Coordinates of C-alpha atoms and ligand atoms in Angstrom, one line a residue:
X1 CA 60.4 34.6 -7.3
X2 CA 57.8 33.7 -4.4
X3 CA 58.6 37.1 -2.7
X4 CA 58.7 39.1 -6.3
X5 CA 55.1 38.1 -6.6
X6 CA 54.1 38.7 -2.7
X7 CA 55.3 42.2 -3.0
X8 CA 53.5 42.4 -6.6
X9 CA 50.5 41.2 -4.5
X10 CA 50.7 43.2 -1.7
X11 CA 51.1 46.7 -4.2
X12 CA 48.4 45.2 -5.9
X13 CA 46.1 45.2 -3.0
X14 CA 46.9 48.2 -1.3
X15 CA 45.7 49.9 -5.3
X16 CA 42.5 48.1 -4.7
X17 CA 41.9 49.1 -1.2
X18 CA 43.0 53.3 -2.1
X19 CA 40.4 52.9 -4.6
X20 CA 37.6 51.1 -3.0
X21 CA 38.0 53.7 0.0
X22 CA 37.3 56.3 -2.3
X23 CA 34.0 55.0 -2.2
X24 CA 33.2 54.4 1.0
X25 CA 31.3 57.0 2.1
X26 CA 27.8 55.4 2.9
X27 CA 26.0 57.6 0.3
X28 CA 28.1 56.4 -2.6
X29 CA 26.4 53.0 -2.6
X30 CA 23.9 53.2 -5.3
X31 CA 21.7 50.3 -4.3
X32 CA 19.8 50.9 -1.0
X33 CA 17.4 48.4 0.9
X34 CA 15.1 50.3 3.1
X35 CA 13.0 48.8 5.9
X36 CA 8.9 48.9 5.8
X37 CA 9.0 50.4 9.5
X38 CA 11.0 53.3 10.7
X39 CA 14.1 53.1 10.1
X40 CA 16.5 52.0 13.4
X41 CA 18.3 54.7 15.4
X42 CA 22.0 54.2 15.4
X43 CA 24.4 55.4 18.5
X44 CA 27.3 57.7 17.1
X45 CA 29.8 56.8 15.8
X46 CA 28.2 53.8 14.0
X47 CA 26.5 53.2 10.4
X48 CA 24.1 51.0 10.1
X49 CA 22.4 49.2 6.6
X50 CA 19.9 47.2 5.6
X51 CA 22.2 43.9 3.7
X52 CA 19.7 41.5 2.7
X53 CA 15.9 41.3 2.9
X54 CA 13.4 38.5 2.1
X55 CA 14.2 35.8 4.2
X56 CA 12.2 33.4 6.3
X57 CA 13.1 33.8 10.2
X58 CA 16.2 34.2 10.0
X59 CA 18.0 33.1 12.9
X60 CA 21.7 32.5 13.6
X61 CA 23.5 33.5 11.4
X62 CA 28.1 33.3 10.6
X63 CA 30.8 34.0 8.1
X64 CA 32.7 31.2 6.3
X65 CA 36.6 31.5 5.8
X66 CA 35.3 31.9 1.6
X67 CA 33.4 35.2 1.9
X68 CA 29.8 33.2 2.3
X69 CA 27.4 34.3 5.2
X70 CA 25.3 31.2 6.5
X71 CA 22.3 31.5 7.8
X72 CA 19.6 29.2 9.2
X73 CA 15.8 30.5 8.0
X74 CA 13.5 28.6 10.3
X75 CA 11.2 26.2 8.1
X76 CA 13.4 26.3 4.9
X77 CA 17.2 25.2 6.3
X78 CA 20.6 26.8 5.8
X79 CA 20.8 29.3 3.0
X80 CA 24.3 30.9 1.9
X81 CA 24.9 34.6 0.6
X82 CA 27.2 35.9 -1.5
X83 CA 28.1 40.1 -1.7
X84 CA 29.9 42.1 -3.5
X85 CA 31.4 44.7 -1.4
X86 CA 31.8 48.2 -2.2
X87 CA 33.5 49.0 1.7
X88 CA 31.3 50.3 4.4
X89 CA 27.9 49.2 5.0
X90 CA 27.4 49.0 1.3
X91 CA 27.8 45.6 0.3
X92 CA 25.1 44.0 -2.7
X93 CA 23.5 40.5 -2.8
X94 CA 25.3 38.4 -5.3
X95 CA 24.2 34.6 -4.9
X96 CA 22.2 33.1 -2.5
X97 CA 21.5 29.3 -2.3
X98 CA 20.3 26.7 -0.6
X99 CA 22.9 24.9 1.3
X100 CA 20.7 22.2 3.9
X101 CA 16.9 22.1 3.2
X102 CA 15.8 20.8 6.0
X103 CA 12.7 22.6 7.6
X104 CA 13.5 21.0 11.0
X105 CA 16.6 23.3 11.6
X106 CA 15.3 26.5 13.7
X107 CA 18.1 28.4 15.4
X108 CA 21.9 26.6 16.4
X109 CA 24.7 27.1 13.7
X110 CA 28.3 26.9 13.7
X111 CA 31.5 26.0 12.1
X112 CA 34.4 23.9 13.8
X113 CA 38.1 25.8 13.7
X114 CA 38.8 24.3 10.2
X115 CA 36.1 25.2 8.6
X116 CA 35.1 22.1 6.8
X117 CA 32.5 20.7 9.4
X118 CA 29.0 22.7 9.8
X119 CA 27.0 22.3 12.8
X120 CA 23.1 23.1 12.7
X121 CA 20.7 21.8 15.1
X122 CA 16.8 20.5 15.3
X123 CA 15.0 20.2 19.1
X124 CA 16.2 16.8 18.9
X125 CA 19.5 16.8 17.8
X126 CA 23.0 18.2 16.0
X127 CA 23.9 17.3 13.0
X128 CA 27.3 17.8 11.3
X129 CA 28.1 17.9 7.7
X130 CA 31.2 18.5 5.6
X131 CA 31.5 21.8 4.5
X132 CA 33.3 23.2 1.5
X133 CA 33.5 26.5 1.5
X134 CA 35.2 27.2 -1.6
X135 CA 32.2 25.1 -3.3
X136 CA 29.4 26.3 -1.0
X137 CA 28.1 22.5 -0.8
X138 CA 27.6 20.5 2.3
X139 CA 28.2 16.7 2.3
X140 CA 24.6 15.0 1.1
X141 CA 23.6 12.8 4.4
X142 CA 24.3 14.8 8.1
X143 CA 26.3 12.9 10.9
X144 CA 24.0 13.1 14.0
X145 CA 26.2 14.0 16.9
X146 CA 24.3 15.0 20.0
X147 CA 20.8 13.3 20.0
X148 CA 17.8 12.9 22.8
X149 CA 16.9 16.6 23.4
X150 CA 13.3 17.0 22.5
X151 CA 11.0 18.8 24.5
X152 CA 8.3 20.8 24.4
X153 CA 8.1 24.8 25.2
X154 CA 12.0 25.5 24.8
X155 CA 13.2 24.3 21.1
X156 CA 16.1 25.8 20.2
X157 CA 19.5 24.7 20.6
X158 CA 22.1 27.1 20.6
X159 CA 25.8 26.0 19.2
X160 CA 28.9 27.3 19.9
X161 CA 32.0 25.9 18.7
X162 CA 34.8 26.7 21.2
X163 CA 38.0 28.7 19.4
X164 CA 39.8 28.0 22.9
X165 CA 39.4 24.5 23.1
X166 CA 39.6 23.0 20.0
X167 CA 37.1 20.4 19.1
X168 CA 34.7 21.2 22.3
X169 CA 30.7 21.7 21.0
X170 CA 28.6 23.7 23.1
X171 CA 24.2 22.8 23.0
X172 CA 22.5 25.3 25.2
X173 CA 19.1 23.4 26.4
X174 CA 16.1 24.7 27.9
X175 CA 13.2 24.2 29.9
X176 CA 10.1 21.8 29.6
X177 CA 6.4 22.8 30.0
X178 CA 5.6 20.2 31.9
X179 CA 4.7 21.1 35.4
X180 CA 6.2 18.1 36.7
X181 CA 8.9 17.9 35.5
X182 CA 9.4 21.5 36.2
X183 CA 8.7 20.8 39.6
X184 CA 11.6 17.8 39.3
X185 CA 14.1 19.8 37.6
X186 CA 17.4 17.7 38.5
X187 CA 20.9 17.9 36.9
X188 CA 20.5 14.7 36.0
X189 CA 17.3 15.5 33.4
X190 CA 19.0 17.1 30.8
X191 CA 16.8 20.4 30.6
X192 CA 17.5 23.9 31.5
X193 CA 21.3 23.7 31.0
X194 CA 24.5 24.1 28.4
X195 CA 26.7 21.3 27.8
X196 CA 29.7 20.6 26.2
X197 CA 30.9 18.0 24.3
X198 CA 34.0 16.5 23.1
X199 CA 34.1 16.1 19.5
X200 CA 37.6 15.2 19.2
X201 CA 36.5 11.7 21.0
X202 CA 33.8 10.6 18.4
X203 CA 35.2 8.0 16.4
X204 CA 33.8 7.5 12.5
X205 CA 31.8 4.7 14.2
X206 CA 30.5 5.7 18.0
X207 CA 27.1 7.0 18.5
X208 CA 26.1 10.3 18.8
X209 CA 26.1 12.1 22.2
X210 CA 23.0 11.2 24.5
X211 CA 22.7 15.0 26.2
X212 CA 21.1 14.1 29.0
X213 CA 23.9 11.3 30.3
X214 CA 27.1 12.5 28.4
X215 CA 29.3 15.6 28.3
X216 CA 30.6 18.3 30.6
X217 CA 27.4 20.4 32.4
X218 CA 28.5 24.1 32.1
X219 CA 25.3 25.1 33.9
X220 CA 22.3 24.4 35.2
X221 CA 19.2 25.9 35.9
X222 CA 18.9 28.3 32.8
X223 CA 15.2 28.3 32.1
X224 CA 16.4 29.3 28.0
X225 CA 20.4 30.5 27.7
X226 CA 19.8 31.1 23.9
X227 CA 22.7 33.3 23.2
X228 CA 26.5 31.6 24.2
X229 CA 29.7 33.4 24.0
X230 CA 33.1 32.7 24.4
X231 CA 35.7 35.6 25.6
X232 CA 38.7 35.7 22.7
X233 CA 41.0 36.8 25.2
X234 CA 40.7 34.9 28.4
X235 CA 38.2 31.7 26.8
X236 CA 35.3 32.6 29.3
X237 CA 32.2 31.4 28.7
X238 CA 28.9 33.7 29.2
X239 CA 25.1 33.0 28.0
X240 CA 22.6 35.6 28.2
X241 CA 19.6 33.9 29.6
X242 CA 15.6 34.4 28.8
X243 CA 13.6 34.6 32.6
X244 CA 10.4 34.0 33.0
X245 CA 7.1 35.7 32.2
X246 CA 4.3 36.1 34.7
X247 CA 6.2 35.9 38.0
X248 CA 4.4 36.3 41.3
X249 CA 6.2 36.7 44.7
X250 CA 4.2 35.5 47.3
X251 CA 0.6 35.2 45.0
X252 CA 1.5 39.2 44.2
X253 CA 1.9 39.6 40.6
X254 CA 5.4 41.0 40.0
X255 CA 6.0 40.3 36.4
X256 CA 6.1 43.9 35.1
X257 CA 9.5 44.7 35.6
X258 CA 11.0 41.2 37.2
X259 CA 12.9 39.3 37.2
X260 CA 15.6 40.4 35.3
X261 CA 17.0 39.1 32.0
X262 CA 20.7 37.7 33.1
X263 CA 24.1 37.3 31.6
X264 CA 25.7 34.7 33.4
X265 CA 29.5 33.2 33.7
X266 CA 30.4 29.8 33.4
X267 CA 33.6 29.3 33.6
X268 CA 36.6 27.8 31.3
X269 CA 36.5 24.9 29.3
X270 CA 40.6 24.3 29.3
X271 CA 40.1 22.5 32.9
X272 CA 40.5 25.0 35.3
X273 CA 36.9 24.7 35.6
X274 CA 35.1 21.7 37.5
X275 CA 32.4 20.4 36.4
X276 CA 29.0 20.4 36.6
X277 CA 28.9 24.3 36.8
X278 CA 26.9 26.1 39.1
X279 CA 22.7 26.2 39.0
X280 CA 21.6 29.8 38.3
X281 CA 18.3 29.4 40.0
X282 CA 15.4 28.2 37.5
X283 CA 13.0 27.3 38.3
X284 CA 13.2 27.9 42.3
X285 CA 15.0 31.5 42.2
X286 CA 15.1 34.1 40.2
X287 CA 16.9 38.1 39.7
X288 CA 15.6 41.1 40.9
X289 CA 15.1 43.5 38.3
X290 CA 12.9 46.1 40.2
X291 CA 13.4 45.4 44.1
X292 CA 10.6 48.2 44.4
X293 CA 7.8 46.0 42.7
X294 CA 8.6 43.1 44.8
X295 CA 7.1 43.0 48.4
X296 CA 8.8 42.2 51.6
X297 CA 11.9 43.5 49.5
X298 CA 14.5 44.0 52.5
X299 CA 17.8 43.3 51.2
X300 CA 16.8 42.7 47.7
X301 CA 19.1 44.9 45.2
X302 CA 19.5 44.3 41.2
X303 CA 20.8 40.8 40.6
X304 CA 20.1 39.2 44.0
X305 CA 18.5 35.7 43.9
X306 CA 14.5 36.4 45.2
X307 CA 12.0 33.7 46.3
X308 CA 8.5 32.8 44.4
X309 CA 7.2 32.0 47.5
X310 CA 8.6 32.9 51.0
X311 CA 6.9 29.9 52.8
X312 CA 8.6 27.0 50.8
X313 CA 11.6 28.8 50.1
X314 CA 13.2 31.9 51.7
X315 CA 15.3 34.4 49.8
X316 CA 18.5 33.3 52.1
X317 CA 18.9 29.9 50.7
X318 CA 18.0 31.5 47.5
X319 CA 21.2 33.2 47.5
X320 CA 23.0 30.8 49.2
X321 CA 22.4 27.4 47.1
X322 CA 22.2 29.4 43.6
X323 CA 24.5 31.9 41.6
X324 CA 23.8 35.0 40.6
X325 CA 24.0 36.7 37.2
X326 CA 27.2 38.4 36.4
X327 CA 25.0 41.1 35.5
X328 CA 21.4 41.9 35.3
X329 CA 19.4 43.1 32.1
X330 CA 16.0 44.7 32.2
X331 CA 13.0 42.5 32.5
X332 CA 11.3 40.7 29.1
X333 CA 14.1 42.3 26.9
X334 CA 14.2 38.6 26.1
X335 CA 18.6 38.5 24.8
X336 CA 18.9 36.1 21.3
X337 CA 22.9 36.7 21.1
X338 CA 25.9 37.4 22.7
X339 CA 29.2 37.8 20.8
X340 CA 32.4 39.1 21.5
X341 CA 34.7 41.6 19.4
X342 CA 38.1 40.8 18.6
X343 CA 40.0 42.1 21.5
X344 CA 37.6 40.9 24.2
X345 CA 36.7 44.5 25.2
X346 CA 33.1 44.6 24.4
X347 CA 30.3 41.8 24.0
X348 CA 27.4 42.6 21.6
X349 CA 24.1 41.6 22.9
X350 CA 21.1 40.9 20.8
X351 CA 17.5 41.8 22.7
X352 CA 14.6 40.2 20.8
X353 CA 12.1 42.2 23.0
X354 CA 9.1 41.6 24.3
X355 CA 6.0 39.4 23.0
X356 CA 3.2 40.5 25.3
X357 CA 4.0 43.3 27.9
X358 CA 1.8 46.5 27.7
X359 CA 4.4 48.3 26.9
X360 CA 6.9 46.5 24.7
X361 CA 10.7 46.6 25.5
X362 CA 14.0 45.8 24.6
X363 CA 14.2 45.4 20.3
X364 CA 17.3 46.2 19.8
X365 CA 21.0 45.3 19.7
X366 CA 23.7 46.6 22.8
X367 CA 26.9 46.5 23.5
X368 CA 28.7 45.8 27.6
X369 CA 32.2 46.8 28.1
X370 CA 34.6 43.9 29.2
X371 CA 38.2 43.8 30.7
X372 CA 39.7 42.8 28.0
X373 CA 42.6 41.1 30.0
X374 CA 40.9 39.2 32.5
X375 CA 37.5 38.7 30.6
X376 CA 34.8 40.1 33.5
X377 CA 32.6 43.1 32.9
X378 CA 33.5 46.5 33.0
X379 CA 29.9 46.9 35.4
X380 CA 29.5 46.0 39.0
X381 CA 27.1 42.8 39.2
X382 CA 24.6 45.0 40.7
X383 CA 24.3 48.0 37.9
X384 CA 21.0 48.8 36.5
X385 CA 20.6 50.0 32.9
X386 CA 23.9 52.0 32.5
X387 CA 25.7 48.4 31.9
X388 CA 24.5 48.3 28.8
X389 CA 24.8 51.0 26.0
X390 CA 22.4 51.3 22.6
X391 CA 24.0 50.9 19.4
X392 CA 20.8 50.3 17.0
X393 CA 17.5 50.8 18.8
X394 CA 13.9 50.6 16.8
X395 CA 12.6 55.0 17.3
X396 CA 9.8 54.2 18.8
X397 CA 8.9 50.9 21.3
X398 CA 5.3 51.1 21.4
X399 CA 4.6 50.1 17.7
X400 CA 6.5 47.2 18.7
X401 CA 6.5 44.7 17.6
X402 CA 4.6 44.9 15.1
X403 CA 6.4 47.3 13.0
X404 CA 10.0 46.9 14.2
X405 CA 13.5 45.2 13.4
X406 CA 13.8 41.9 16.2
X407 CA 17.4 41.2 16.1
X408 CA 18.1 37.5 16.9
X409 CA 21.8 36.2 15.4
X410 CA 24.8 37.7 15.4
X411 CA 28.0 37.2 13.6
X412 CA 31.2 39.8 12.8
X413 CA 32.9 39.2 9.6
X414 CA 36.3 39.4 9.1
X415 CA 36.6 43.1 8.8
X416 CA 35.1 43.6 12.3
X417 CA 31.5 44.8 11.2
X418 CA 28.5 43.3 12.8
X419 CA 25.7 41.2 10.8
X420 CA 22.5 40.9 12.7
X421 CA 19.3 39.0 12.1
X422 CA 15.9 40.5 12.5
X423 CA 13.8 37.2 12.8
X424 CA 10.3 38.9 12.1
X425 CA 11.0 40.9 9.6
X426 CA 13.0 38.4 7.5
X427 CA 16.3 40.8 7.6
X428 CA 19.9 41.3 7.9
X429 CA 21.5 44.4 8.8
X430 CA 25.3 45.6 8.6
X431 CA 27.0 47.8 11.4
X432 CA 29.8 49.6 11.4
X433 CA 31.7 51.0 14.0
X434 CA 33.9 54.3 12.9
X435 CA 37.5 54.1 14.1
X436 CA 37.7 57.2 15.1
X437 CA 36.0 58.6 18.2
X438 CA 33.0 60.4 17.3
X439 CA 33.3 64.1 18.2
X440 CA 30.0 64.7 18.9
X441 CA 26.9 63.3 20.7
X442 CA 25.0 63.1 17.7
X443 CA 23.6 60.3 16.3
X444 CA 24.9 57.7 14.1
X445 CA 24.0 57.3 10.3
X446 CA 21.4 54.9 9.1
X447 CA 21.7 54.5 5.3
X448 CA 18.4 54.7 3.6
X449 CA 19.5 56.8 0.6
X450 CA 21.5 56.5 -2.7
X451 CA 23.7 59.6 -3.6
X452 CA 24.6 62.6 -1.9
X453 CA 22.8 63.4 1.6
X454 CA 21.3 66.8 1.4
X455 CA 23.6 69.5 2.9
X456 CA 23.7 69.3 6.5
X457 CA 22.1 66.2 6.8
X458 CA 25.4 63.9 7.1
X459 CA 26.0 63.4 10.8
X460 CA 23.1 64.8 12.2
X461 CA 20.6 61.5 11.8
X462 CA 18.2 63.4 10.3
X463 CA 17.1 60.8 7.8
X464 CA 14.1 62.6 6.8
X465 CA 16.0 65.3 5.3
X466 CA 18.3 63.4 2.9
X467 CA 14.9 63.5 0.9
X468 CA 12.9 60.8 -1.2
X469 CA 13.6 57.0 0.5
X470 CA 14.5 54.9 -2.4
X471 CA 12.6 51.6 -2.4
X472 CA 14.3 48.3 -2.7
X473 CA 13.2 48.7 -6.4
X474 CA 16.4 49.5 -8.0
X475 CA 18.1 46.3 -6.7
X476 CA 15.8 43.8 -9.0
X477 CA 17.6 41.8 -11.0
X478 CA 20.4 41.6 -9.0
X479 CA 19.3 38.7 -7.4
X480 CA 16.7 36.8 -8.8
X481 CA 14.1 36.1 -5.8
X482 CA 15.8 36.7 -3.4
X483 CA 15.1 40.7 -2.8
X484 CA 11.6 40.0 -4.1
X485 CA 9.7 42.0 -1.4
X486 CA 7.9 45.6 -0.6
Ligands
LIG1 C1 13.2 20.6 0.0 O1 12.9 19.3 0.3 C2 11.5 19.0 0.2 C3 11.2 17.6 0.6 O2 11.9 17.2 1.6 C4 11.1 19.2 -1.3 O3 9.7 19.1 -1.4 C5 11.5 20.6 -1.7 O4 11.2 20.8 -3.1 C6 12.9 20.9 -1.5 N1 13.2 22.3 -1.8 C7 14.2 22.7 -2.5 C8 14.3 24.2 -2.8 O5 15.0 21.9 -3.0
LIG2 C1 16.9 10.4 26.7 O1 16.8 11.4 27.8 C2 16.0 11.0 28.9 C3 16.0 12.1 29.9 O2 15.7 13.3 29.3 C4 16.5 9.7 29.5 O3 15.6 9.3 30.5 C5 16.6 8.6 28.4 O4 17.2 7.4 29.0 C6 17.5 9.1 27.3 N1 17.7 8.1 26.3 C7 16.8 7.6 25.4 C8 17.3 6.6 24.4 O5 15.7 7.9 25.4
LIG3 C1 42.5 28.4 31.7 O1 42.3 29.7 31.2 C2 42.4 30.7 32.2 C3 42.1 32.1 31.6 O2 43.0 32.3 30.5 C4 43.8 30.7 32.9 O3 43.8 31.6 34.0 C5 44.0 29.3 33.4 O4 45.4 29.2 34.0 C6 43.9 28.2 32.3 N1 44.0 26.9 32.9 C7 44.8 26.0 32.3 C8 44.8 24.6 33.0 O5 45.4 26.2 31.3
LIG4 C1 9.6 49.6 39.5 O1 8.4 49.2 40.1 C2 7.6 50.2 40.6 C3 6.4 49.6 41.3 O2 5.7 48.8 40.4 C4 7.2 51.1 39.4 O3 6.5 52.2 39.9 C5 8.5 51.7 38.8 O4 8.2 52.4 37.6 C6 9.4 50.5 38.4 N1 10.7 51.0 38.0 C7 11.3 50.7 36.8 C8 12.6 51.3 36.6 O5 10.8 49.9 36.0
LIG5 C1 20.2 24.4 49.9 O1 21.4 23.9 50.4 C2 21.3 23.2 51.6 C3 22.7 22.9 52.1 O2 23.4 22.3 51.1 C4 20.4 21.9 51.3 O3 20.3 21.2 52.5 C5 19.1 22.3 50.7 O4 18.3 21.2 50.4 C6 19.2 23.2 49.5 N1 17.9 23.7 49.1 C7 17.5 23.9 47.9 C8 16.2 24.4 47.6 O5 18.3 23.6 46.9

């Protein structure tokens, strides 16, 4: 009888699927959100759509086990979204409601194994609630489990729940303003570092996690990890971490293209690991970027540990007390969000960009090949730019960024696409990645039209040509307020 119906089921399901991939061809979905700006680039092989629009910052952002997207919208709280989906990138804004107002919450999210305990964090703390995902409701008063970590300048607090290591909470920490405590960064301070924490070891009545004095202290010395990823395969931890702007090297200003932006390893959580983890160098040492901009470069190549000052500190102990980034990213790229696809053979990196340079960088989301089997990057530690390849890049940098997409979360669903955040522009985009190897170098397919592309246009990018942009216009209605913009 069970199995009668699991077959009936299974037929049943395979129908729906034949059907929906009838219509999965990207111009078959008939309600189209397009971007105020240029629409992104796309690398081949991958199509790219505007999901949601409307919201306020949007931050981190990840899929419940009931089809619900979570997202934290800085000054509002967590809001939930519902879509129907039509295969593809084309999937339409059902519901969306407010799940936590509280207009504290400004970045951390995540969900433990189980799925009925939701994590969101303030500057000063992590709260948990029940979560029922078949209800989309959270439990009315928060449990506070990690308190004490206000400080000024570096306010977010990154979460990561670990799939290896049941029950372990990660809280990524940075830096202070203050000058002297700057100057007194110590391990013991609680700033500039990722810890973990046991959650398995709260009892319904202890009291909530003190960061500075309690946990395990991945790593040190990370002036603003924001993004924190853990390898599926292997249970690696990396954080991509935000250097500093303005650097000098002895009084010389230096800060155009240095130091680099790093993605840096610390270690497993299962034990094999001791902790505290290694310092990574803030704020004494930093990594070269562009060894050419630096003076009295000898030695210096991409990734090395370099000196502020040679009088007080020399480049030698730089490298010798302090570890080096796995790998190096350009300068001011400023990386949100690292995440990891299924099989641990790429991570997805997020790259805010720039708030100040002349010329603005980065704005855009990239992928780095990983070993899948032992969990290191495919790249040498010291490779430049070729470590990282574009998959959705804003056309042009220099209107940046004012009138560009900023990714900031990222979170795959269940089917392996990526959702991404664009904080500024109060978006989410959808990306897929074709399973088949694209046979050409030509670009990927951003979706900005309803209907049939005009001939020749499919494939070839050339959005222009698939003729009049439609508007978010024919969408109203769908969901009341929330798509309320243009
Ligand atoms: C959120 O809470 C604030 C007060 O804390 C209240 O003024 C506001 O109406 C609430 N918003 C919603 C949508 O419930
Ligand atoms: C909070 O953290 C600071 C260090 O950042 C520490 O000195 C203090 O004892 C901690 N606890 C409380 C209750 O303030
Ligand atoms: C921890 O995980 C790593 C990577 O999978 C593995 O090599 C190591 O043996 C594990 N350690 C323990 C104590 O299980
Ligand atoms: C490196 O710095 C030099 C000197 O400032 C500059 O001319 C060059 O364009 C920079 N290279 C890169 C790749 O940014
Ligand atoms: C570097 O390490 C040496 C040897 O452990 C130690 O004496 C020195 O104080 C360290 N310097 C810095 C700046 O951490």
């Amino acid at each position: 009888m069970k199995k009668t119906n699991g077959v009936a089921a299974a037929v049943a399901a395979v129908a729906l699927f034949a059907s929906s991939a009838v219509g999965q061809t990207p111009s078959a979905c008939s309600t189209v959100l397009v971007p105020t700006y240029s629409p992104p680039s796309v690398a081949p092989g991958w199509t790219a759509q505007l999901a949601v629009a409307g919201l306020t910052t949007p931050r981190s952002l990840l899929w419940d086990g009931a089809g619900g997207l979570l997202v934290v919208e800085r000054t509002k709280g967590i809001t939930r979204h519902t879509f129907t989906d039509y295969g593809g990138t084309c999937l339409i804004p059902d519901k969306t409601t407010l799940l936590v107002n509280n207009t504290r919450l400004n970045h951390g999210l995540a969900l433990s194994a189980d799925g009925k305990t939701l994590y969101a964090s303030t500057v000063e703390a992590v709260f948990a609630w029940e979560y029922n995902e078949r209800a989309g409701t959270v439990s009315d008063t928060p449990r506070t489990v990690v308190n004490n970590m206000t400080n000024n300048d570096i306010v977010t607090r990154t979460l990561l729940v670990s799939k290896k290591q049941p029950g372990m909470l990660l809280v990524s920490r940075g830096s202070s303003a203050d000058e002297n405590i700057v100057k007194a960064e110590t391990v013991t301070n609680g700033l500039s570092q990722i810890r973990a924490f046991d959650l398995t070891r709260l009892t319904a009545t202890s009291d909530p996690y003190d960061f500075s004095s309690s946990g395990d202290i991945l790593g040190w010395g990370l002036r603003n990890s924001v993004g924190v990823g853990e390898h599926p395969v292997t249970g690696g931890i990396y954080a991509v971490e935000n250097s500093i702007d303005g650097v000098t090297r002895n009084k010389q200003d230096i800060h155009e293209t240095n130091p680099g932006e790093e993605l840096n390893y610390l270690g497993f959580l299962n034990g094999t690991t001791k902790f505290p983890g290694p310092n990574f160098g803030y704020p004494r040492c930093f990594a070269v970027w562009n060894a050419t901009e630096i003076p009295q470069n000898d030695g210096l190549n991409i990734g090395d540990q370099f000196a502020i000052d040679e009088d007080t500190l020399t480049d030698e102990v730089c490298a010798a007390n302090f570890t080096a980034p796995r790998l190096t990213m350009p300068a001011h790229w400023a990386p949100l969000d690292i995440k990891f696809n299924a099989d641990g053979s790429a991570a997805y990196i997020s790259f805010h960009g720039s708030f100040d340079s002349t010329n603005p960088v980065g704005y855009r989301l990239s992928s780095v090949a990983f070993n899948p089997t032992t969990g290191d990057p495919v790249a040498a530690p010291d490779s430049a730019h070729d470590a990282l390849t574009d998959i959705l890049t804003n056309p042009a940098s220099s209107v940046c960024p004012g009138a560009c997409f900023r990714p900031a979360g990222l979170a795959f669903d269940n089917q392996g696409r990526i959702w991404m955040t664009s904080d500024s522009t109060g978006e989410i985009y959808v990306l897929e990645k074709s399973t088949s190897t694209p046979t050409s170098s030509a670009s990927g397919t951003i979706v900005t039209t309803t209907g049939t592309p005009s001939s020749g246009a499919a494939g070839s990018g050339m959005l222009a040509s698939w003729g009049q942009r439609v508007m978010g216009l024919t969408v109203a209605g769908v969901v009341g307020g929330v798509l309320a913009f243009y």
